[in-house]
XYZ file of C-alpha atoms in Angstrom:
551
model
C 144.657 -11.462 4.784
C 144.732 -13.605 1.488
C 145.858 -17.254 1.076
C 147.284 -18.600 -1.972
C 146.904 -22.189 -2.110
C 149.321 -22.594 -5.247
C 152.154 -21.223 -2.864
C 151.468 -23.845 -0.349
C 152.157 -26.490 -3.099
C 155.148 -24.602 -4.467
C 156.577 -24.376 -0.798
C 155.995 -28.031 -0.147
C 157.504 -29.053 -3.593
C 160.646 -27.054 -2.656
C 161.404 -27.622 0.801
C 158.926 -30.585 2.132
C 158.879 -32.818 -0.728
C 156.947 -36.470 -0.540
C 158.999 -39.022 -2.090
C 157.108 -41.209 -4.353
C 158.696 -44.485 -2.536
C 157.275 -43.293 0.931
C 154.320 -45.624 1.979
C 150.990 -44.431 2.986
C 150.709 -44.168 6.645
C 147.381 -43.606 8.992
C 146.595 -41.155 11.482
C 145.928 -43.449 14.626
C 145.476 -43.021 18.407
C 148.881 -41.710 18.561
C 148.690 -39.706 15.560
C 151.388 -40.430 13.055
C 154.451 -41.919 14.405
C 157.329 -43.415 12.259
C 161.221 -43.031 11.861
C 161.905 -39.378 11.857
C 163.791 -39.744 8.748
C 160.382 -40.294 7.142
C 158.385 -37.407 8.710
C 159.661 -34.025 7.289
C 156.381 -33.509 4.767
C 154.232 -35.261 7.217
C 154.853 -32.629 9.508
C 154.584 -29.602 7.115
C 151.192 -31.060 5.979
C 149.957 -31.235 9.793
C 151.059 -27.620 9.957
C 148.376 -26.872 7.230
C 145.980 -29.148 8.588
C 146.323 -27.450 11.909
C 145.656 -23.975 10.486
C 142.690 -25.425 8.773
C 141.484 -26.889 12.143
C 141.825 -23.551 13.983
C 139.628 -21.680 11.376
C 137.200 -24.544 11.257
C 136.715 -24.160 15.145
C 136.095 -20.353 14.790
C 139.707 -19.660 15.213
C 140.466 -21.120 18.562
C 143.799 -22.448 19.330
C 144.851 -25.854 18.209
C 147.806 -27.679 19.363
C 150.522 -29.621 17.306
C 152.568 -31.914 19.511
C 156.061 -33.442 18.291
C 156.407 -36.691 19.873
C 156.922 -40.460 19.822
C 156.093 -40.876 23.386
C 157.226 -44.192 24.353
C 158.877 -45.026 21.172
C 162.769 -45.545 20.837
C 164.940 -42.540 20.195
C 165.140 -42.704 16.258
C 161.258 -42.509 15.984
C 158.937 -39.355 16.115
C 155.475 -38.763 15.527
C 152.690 -35.593 15.625
C 149.311 -35.144 16.587
C 146.739 -32.387 17.096
C 145.212 -31.221 19.941
C 141.490 -29.905 19.776
C 140.311 -26.573 21.603
C 139.508 -28.215 25.163
C 142.391 -30.511 25.001
C 140.727 -33.337 23.622
C 142.287 -35.488 20.688
C 141.749 -34.665 17.205
C 137.877 -35.216 16.225
C 137.810 -38.737 14.681
C 136.244 -37.402 11.337
C 139.405 -35.110 11.275
C 141.707 -38.126 11.687
C 140.760 -39.485 8.072
C 141.043 -35.972 6.560
C 144.759 -36.039 8.105
C 145.471 -39.262 6.788
C 144.073 -38.183 3.137
C 146.237 -35.015 3.291
C 149.458 -36.720 4.256
C 149.117 -39.458 1.915
C 148.560 -37.405 -1.444
C 151.223 -36.874 -3.790
C 152.908 -33.297 -3.706
C 150.978 -32.704 -7.092
C 147.529 -33.070 -5.487
C 148.296 -31.279 -2.364
C 146.986 -28.098 -3.631
C 143.739 -29.684 -4.526
C 143.642 -31.637 -1.436
C 143.779 -28.452 0.831
C 141.205 -26.974 -1.521
C 138.875 -29.581 -0.860
C 139.157 -29.662 3.056
C 138.414 -25.869 2.831
C 135.206 -26.411 0.287
C 134.083 -29.595 2.665
C 134.511 -28.037 5.862
C 133.315 -24.301 4.725
C 136.613 -22.706 5.799
C 137.155 -19.215 5.000
C 140.941 -18.799 4.811
C 140.474 -15.160 5.617
C 139.848 -15.745 9.098
C 142.641 -15.979 11.782
C 144.186 -19.090 12.669
C 145.935 -19.817 16.001
C 148.034 -22.711 16.579
C 150.190 -24.020 19.405
C 153.231 -26.198 18.849
C 155.353 -28.148 21.512
C 158.033 -30.822 21.121
C 159.788 -33.358 23.231
C 163.468 -33.770 23.738
C 164.515 -35.967 20.636
C 167.429 -34.600 18.652
C 165.405 -34.274 15.647
C 162.334 -32.577 16.836
C 163.643 -29.109 16.487
C 163.860 -29.616 12.693
C 160.405 -31.539 12.529
C 158.929 -28.787 14.650
C 160.367 -25.977 11.801
C 158.530 -28.080 9.211
C 155.098 -27.983 11.231
C 155.737 -24.255 11.740
C 156.367 -23.738 7.779
C 153.025 -25.635 6.855
C 151.092 -22.966 9.405
C 152.726 -19.674 8.067
C 152.126 -20.843 4.588
C 148.448 -20.628 5.300
C 149.002 -17.364 7.116
C 148.260 -19.141 10.312
C 149.799 -17.427 13.791
C 152.135 -19.529 15.697
C 153.325 -19.746 19.547
C 156.246 -22.239 20.094
C 156.326 -23.620 23.419
C 159.628 -25.445 22.725
C 160.410 -28.485 24.953
C 157.304 -29.379 26.931
C 155.311 -32.458 28.024
C 152.268 -33.516 25.830
C 149.799 -32.916 28.747
C 151.279 -29.154 29.201
C 150.399 -28.340 25.603
C 147.182 -29.763 26.030
C 146.888 -27.550 29.303
C 148.117 -24.726 27.327
C 145.285 -25.032 24.373
C 142.578 -25.456 26.921
C 143.649 -22.482 29.071
C 143.611 -20.320 25.996
C 140.418 -21.378 24.993
C 138.685 -20.888 28.083
C 140.038 -17.359 28.497
C 142.138 -18.664 31.340
C 139.140 -20.009 33.126
C 141.210 -23.319 33.357
C 144.643 -21.623 34.371
C 147.254 -19.450 32.867
C 148.719 -21.027 29.481
C 152.165 -20.839 30.780
C 154.836 -23.372 32.203
C 154.623 -21.371 35.491
C 150.769 -21.396 35.504
C 150.503 -25.012 34.980
C 153.425 -25.656 37.997
C 151.641 -23.282 40.017
C 148.327 -24.549 39.749
C 149.312 -28.111 40.589
C 151.777 -27.494 43.341
C 149.345 -24.912 45.056
C 146.723 -27.963 45.070
C 149.137 -30.392 46.269
C 150.529 -28.266 48.766
C 146.907 -27.454 50.285
C 146.180 -31.255 50.180
C 149.108 -32.461 52.003
C 149.553 -29.858 54.777
C 152.100 -29.504 57.062
C 152.806 -33.295 57.896
C 154.965 -34.898 55.411
C 154.928 -38.399 56.644
C 152.064 -40.136 57.703
C 151.449 -43.832 59.218
C 153.727 -46.137 56.736
C 153.782 -43.207 54.143
C 157.381 -41.705 53.854
C 158.575 -38.658 52.114
C 160.659 -39.904 49.476
C 160.090 -40.933 45.868
C 162.295 -42.169 43.417
C 161.421 -40.752 39.702
C 162.455 -42.596 36.451
C 162.027 -39.703 33.664
C 162.761 -41.979 30.739
C 165.313 -39.489 29.565
C 162.987 -37.495 28.364
C 161.310 -34.305 28.787
C 159.372 -35.539 32.318
C 162.739 -35.429 33.779
C 163.169 -31.708 32.973
C 160.058 -30.972 34.162
C 160.170 -32.680 37.352
C 163.510 -31.019 38.180
C 161.777 -27.554 38.056
C 158.911 -29.133 40.181
C 161.104 -30.096 42.879
C 162.635 -26.470 43.381
C 158.877 -25.123 43.928
C 157.823 -28.216 45.986
C 160.447 -27.153 48.400
C 160.375 -30.507 50.299
C 156.635 -30.879 50.392
C 157.635 -34.102 48.373
C 161.097 -35.395 48.068
C 161.765 -36.874 44.627
C 165.292 -38.134 43.624
C 165.005 -37.885 39.559
C 167.260 -40.838 37.600
C 167.427 -41.179 34.182
C 167.588 -37.619 33.056
C 170.119 -37.315 30.180
C 170.603 -40.589 28.489
C 168.874 -41.980 25.332
C 165.067 -41.553 25.494
C 163.240 -44.608 26.709
C 166.282 -46.997 26.183
C 165.783 -49.821 29.092
C 163.573 -47.202 31.185
C 160.705 -45.479 31.217
C 156.968 -46.473 31.970
C 156.411 -48.387 28.700
C 159.586 -50.482 29.707
C 158.646 -51.238 33.203
C 155.340 -52.280 32.676
C 156.188 -54.607 29.262
C 159.291 -56.098 30.869
C 157.990 -56.080 34.342
C 161.207 -55.079 35.928
C 162.927 -52.188 37.144
C 164.427 -49.838 34.668
C 168.381 -49.479 34.398
C 169.688 -46.493 36.539
C 167.319 -47.160 39.530
C 169.505 -46.085 42.694
C 170.621 -48.984 44.678
C 169.064 -47.671 48.024
C 165.486 -47.580 46.408
C 165.846 -51.088 45.663
C 167.512 -52.020 49.093
C 164.907 -50.273 51.120
C 161.695 -51.266 49.229
C 161.845 -47.701 47.838
C 158.559 -45.981 46.220
C 159.405 -45.557 42.795
C 157.780 -44.375 39.484
C 158.248 -44.191 35.692
C 156.881 -42.065 33.513
C 157.510 -42.208 29.669
C 159.034 -40.214 26.942
C 156.599 -37.338 26.754
C 155.320 -37.716 30.350
C 151.768 -38.650 29.888
C 152.170 -42.175 31.464
C 152.937 -43.407 34.842
C 153.364 -46.596 36.535
C 154.591 -47.467 40.247
C 156.908 -50.273 41.490
C 159.374 -51.569 44.099
C 161.272 -54.592 45.257
C 159.745 -56.240 48.258
C 161.644 -57.746 51.093
C 162.274 -61.099 49.227
C 163.718 -59.229 46.344
C 160.388 -59.473 44.061
C 159.545 -56.916 41.601
C 155.811 -55.416 42.090
C 154.249 -53.322 39.724
C 151.125 -51.086 40.246
C 150.286 -49.995 36.868
C 147.114 -47.897 35.365
C 144.805 -50.223 36.865
C 146.069 -50.037 40.206
C 146.183 -46.233 39.931
C 142.830 -46.114 38.769
C 141.456 -48.170 41.769
C 143.393 -46.035 44.233
C 142.260 -42.882 42.789
C 138.472 -43.875 42.419
C 137.995 -45.179 45.766
C 139.532 -42.184 47.631
C 137.254 -40.149 45.426
C 134.205 -42.067 46.490
C 134.822 -41.823 50.009
C 135.151 -37.923 49.902
C 132.125 -37.651 47.956
C 129.887 -39.871 50.247
C 131.459 -38.146 53.134
C 130.668 -34.734 51.811
C 126.825 -35.609 50.958
C 126.895 -34.763 47.451
C 125.045 -36.944 45.086
C 127.049 -37.772 41.940
C 127.245 -40.497 39.412
C 130.777 -42.060 39.541
C 132.182 -44.545 36.911
C 135.526 -46.175 35.891
C 136.426 -46.708 32.383
C 138.818 -49.593 31.464
C 140.077 -51.342 27.971
C 140.422 -55.327 27.580
C 144.059 -54.856 28.689
C 142.718 -54.236 32.053
C 143.547 -56.934 34.752
C 140.383 -59.215 35.268
C 141.281 -59.179 39.273
C 141.062 -55.109 38.917
C 137.352 -55.230 37.322
C 136.189 -57.772 39.892
C 137.548 -55.500 42.568
C 136.441 -52.369 41.395
C 132.602 -54.007 40.739
C 132.300 -56.246 43.475
C 134.290 -54.626 46.294
C 134.541 -50.834 45.563
C 130.733 -50.986 44.036
C 131.704 -48.600 41.225
C 130.217 -48.957 37.619
C 132.740 -50.269 35.530
C 132.745 -49.594 31.129
C 135.095 -51.333 28.947
C 136.063 -49.544 25.558
C 138.215 -49.988 22.704
C 142.021 -49.340 23.392
C 143.250 -45.811 22.953
C 142.714 -42.839 25.327
C 140.379 -41.000 23.088
C 137.696 -43.738 23.511
C 138.359 -43.892 27.455
C 137.991 -40.070 27.764
C 134.629 -39.837 25.447
C 133.078 -43.011 27.663
C 134.164 -41.012 30.971
C 132.223 -37.751 30.013
C 128.816 -39.510 30.234
C 129.630 -39.597 34.332
C 129.622 -36.942 36.800
C 132.944 -37.993 37.922
C 134.649 -40.100 35.219
C 138.154 -42.113 36.071
C 139.691 -43.705 33.355
C 143.279 -45.689 32.893
C 144.525 -47.706 30.573
C 146.907 -50.455 32.121
C 149.961 -49.004 30.955
C 149.617 -45.766 33.009
C 147.730 -43.186 30.764
C 144.619 -41.680 32.310
C 143.084 -39.058 34.197
C 139.753 -37.840 35.760
C 136.994 -35.904 34.420
C 134.697 -33.645 36.501
C 131.361 -32.625 34.883
C 130.197 -28.953 35.233
C 127.382 -30.449 37.358
C 129.895 -31.932 39.647
C 132.046 -29.202 39.963
C 129.219 -26.788 40.994
C 127.778 -29.212 43.515
C 130.895 -29.872 45.175
C 131.483 -25.970 45.187
C 128.260 -25.407 46.662
C 128.662 -28.016 49.276
C 132.048 -26.303 50.518
C 129.968 -23.061 51.151
C 126.689 -24.585 52.433
C 126.365 -23.655 56.073
C 123.632 -26.119 56.674
C 126.442 -28.946 56.499
C 128.699 -29.766 59.152
C 132.033 -28.411 59.089
C 133.907 -31.960 58.242
C 131.541 -32.151 55.299
C 132.210 -28.613 54.083
C 136.049 -29.633 54.505
C 135.619 -32.549 52.741
C 134.117 -30.681 50.010
C 136.720 -28.064 50.149
C 139.505 -31.127 49.588
C 137.627 -32.200 46.603
C 137.816 -28.823 44.905
C 141.665 -29.157 45.460
C 141.614 -32.798 44.248
C 140.120 -31.278 41.088
C 142.523 -28.497 40.715
C 145.383 -31.170 41.005
C 143.957 -33.083 38.051
C 144.992 -32.397 34.533
C 141.509 -33.290 32.936
C 142.323 -32.635 29.563
C 144.456 -35.674 29.211
C 146.466 -38.446 31.044
C 149.303 -36.345 32.637
C 152.337 -38.262 34.367
C 153.147 -35.737 36.730
C 149.586 -34.815 37.876
C 148.665 -38.492 38.222
C 151.773 -38.615 40.194
C 150.801 -36.056 42.686
C 147.264 -37.462 42.923
C 148.804 -40.867 43.773
C 151.215 -39.521 46.318
C 148.222 -37.347 47.780
C 146.176 -40.260 48.437
C 148.938 -42.668 49.730
C 149.810 -39.760 52.135
C 146.162 -39.451 53.096
C 145.961 -43.260 53.786
C 149.313 -43.481 55.500
C 149.983 -46.155 53.075
C 153.270 -47.419 51.661
C 153.096 -49.552 48.156
C 152.776 -53.114 50.118
C 149.660 -51.425 51.730
C 148.437 -50.298 48.054
C 149.331 -53.731 46.573
C 147.348 -55.424 49.388
C 144.280 -54.446 48.352
C 143.686 -57.270 45.419
C 145.837 -59.474 43.802
C 146.485 -59.418 40.176
C 145.776 -62.285 37.923
C 149.273 -63.070 36.016
C 149.394 -61.822 32.599
C 151.543 -61.195 29.376
C 151.716 -59.183 26.397
C 153.213 -60.687 22.922
C 153.844 -59.233 19.699
C 153.132 -60.918 16.343
C 154.585 -59.580 13.337
C 152.080 -59.850 10.297
C 152.513 -59.188 6.566
C 149.672 -57.115 6.884
C 147.950 -56.140 10.465
C 144.702 -55.035 8.144
C 143.939 -59.057 7.939
C 142.862 -58.953 11.769
C 139.614 -57.222 12.360
C 138.052 -57.034 15.969
C 134.959 -55.724 17.728
C 133.452 -55.559 21.283
C 135.914 -53.247 22.612
C 138.966 -54.961 20.864
C 137.865 -58.518 22.542
C 136.531 -60.175 19.891
C 138.119 -61.054 16.591
C 135.624 -61.264 13.275
C 138.352 -61.591 10.844
C 139.988 -64.145 9.651
C 136.639 -66.006 10.078
C 137.202 -69.058 12.674
C 140.305 -67.207 14.389
C 138.143 -66.386 17.523
C 136.692 -69.823 17.820
C 139.988 -71.644 18.021
C 141.264 -68.724 20.572
C 138.219 -69.640 22.918
C 139.109 -73.363 22.299
C 142.648 -72.580 23.534
C 141.640 -70.078 26.668
C 139.171 -72.879 27.892
C 142.013 -74.979 28.892
C 143.462 -72.706 31.439
C 141.717 -71.932 34.849
C 141.090 -68.032 34.872
C 142.041 -67.894 31.169
C 141.613 -65.244 28.992
C 143.283 -63.585 26.038
C 142.410 -61.250 22.924
C 144.137 -59.939 20.014
C 144.578 -56.584 18.756
C 146.161 -55.229 15.690
C 148.626 -52.070 16.326
C 147.344 -49.008 14.885
C 150.879 -47.828 13.668
C 152.594 -51.019 12.398
C 152.107 -54.140 11.227
C 152.153 -56.066 14.365
C 148.986 -57.624 16.517
C 149.399 -57.908 20.326
C 148.433 -60.691 22.147
C 147.384 -60.462 25.775
C 146.662 -63.195 28.119
C 146.241 -63.843 31.538
C 145.389 -66.692 33.701
C 145.861 -68.258 37.325
C 149.363 -68.546 37.454
C 152.218 -66.918 35.559
C 153.171 -70.022 33.756
C 149.828 -70.616 32.464
C 149.682 -67.038 31.502
C 152.989 -67.606 29.663
C 151.791 -70.814 27.751
C 148.380 -69.276 26.636
C 150.184 -66.407 25.420
C 152.378 -68.689 23.545
C 149.572 -70.737 22.052
C 147.531 -68.087 21.066
C 150.465 -65.947 19.400
C 151.429 -69.072 17.316
C 147.738 -69.499 16.332
C 147.714 -65.669 15.089
C 150.944 -66.306 13.398
C 149.566 -69.303 11.553
C 146.373 -68.074 10.774
C 146.755 -64.275 9.903
C 149.967 -64.211 7.936
C 152.616 -64.065 10.479
C 156.054 -62.928 8.957
C 159.823 -63.466 10.683
C 160.591 -65.725 13.141
C 157.563 -67.589 15.087
C 157.088 -66.429 18.258
C 158.931 -68.202 21.339
C 157.734 -68.724 24.866
C 158.722 -65.963 27.325
C 160.226 -67.082 30.618
C 157.836 -68.313 33.065
């Protein structure tokens, strides 16, 4: 096999040109994300990079996922998946940024530079898996990715429309020689459903738990795949899917519910009337949040913080019951509600770490524990079990010196591991884990909500001329530039009981997000309003000034 880099440039110039007017973009936590019309050349170059990455990783499979997750329908995006399902290595994020932003005339030289710097032999095989979400422009953009891979003589496996977590799973299965599972949609569904049914047993309802879930598919791939799951569940979990064929993420989905703190459009009437158990996923099904409307008609949200505490508490009980000594930790971001952190540390007695926003940061930190639970408040997260933990639990399940109850509990832990997509946050896997724990406890959502009381919180956006004027440190909680801004934020926060606020620049657009929480909703709204206007004034705000949200 011989790769002619000149042909790479010629093909790009002919079919995937980068216009001189197109602005530089940066590979962030979500990869590249923009309006779909701007992404053809980006996709081609990411196909090139995926082939190079595969060769740099001893010809292991690399994933390329085409999705804009919770963004509006007109957007799309692309991100690479490393050999064990991880996000792309941070050093290669810069290589991706450099490759995408170079003009067409410099593309050949840039590819050659990557090959030289990374000591890549283009005579070696390259294996790339490609998946996409349901956006109408995804097939066209997928073709651009495939062209990039083929230009470097790579081998492509196209999985078509899949959830982002499914592609992570396929990559991991392949690179572990199927030790993690079978790299097919059937293999993915089969593994999760077998574990779920084993954990659930024959009794579909228990205590206050009822076998009925209302599932908002965000009009995305998560709705399609859940319809397939329902057939295979055979009533082990009754799921009613809604928002399955409209505009993706429009007034629905996990991000809409979390941000607006209200039910999505399309919610079946009986779900609201009967305090129904509802969940929403996002457009590519890697986030999930739960919610219900209580008897007084008040919307109640159970977000990623709640999911983390539910799962971590249950796992801690199982670990203690089977007598295995393991170090367990929970990882959050600054967006985590202060009440959840207090509950985890002081009531559950589980260590908590705080990292920068972005799943890759949480995932990396969670690897430091034998059992690491991580979730962002937006509902994106999972559980990671170390090899030491798996071996210890497996041994306990077979240890005749332990009681039958301890062995059975260890077996249950093994089934929980099988039900978990450890490679990345997975809305469907996480949903089945939540349903398993609620069923085991005999809880409805009222019972779950009663474990602790959230502090009211608000999230605002401020539009800036240049988001890079804001620099943060200490896991995004402290502003270091512009100088003096953090001191002014501290002065405002000090006025509000239980007040906390921080600002964080977006990784993809010129906005800064302002988070605020306080003892009451009115105080949280006022705190967010004052900090947002402070940022607008001191960091180059553009457009309309921030206005106060409804209290």
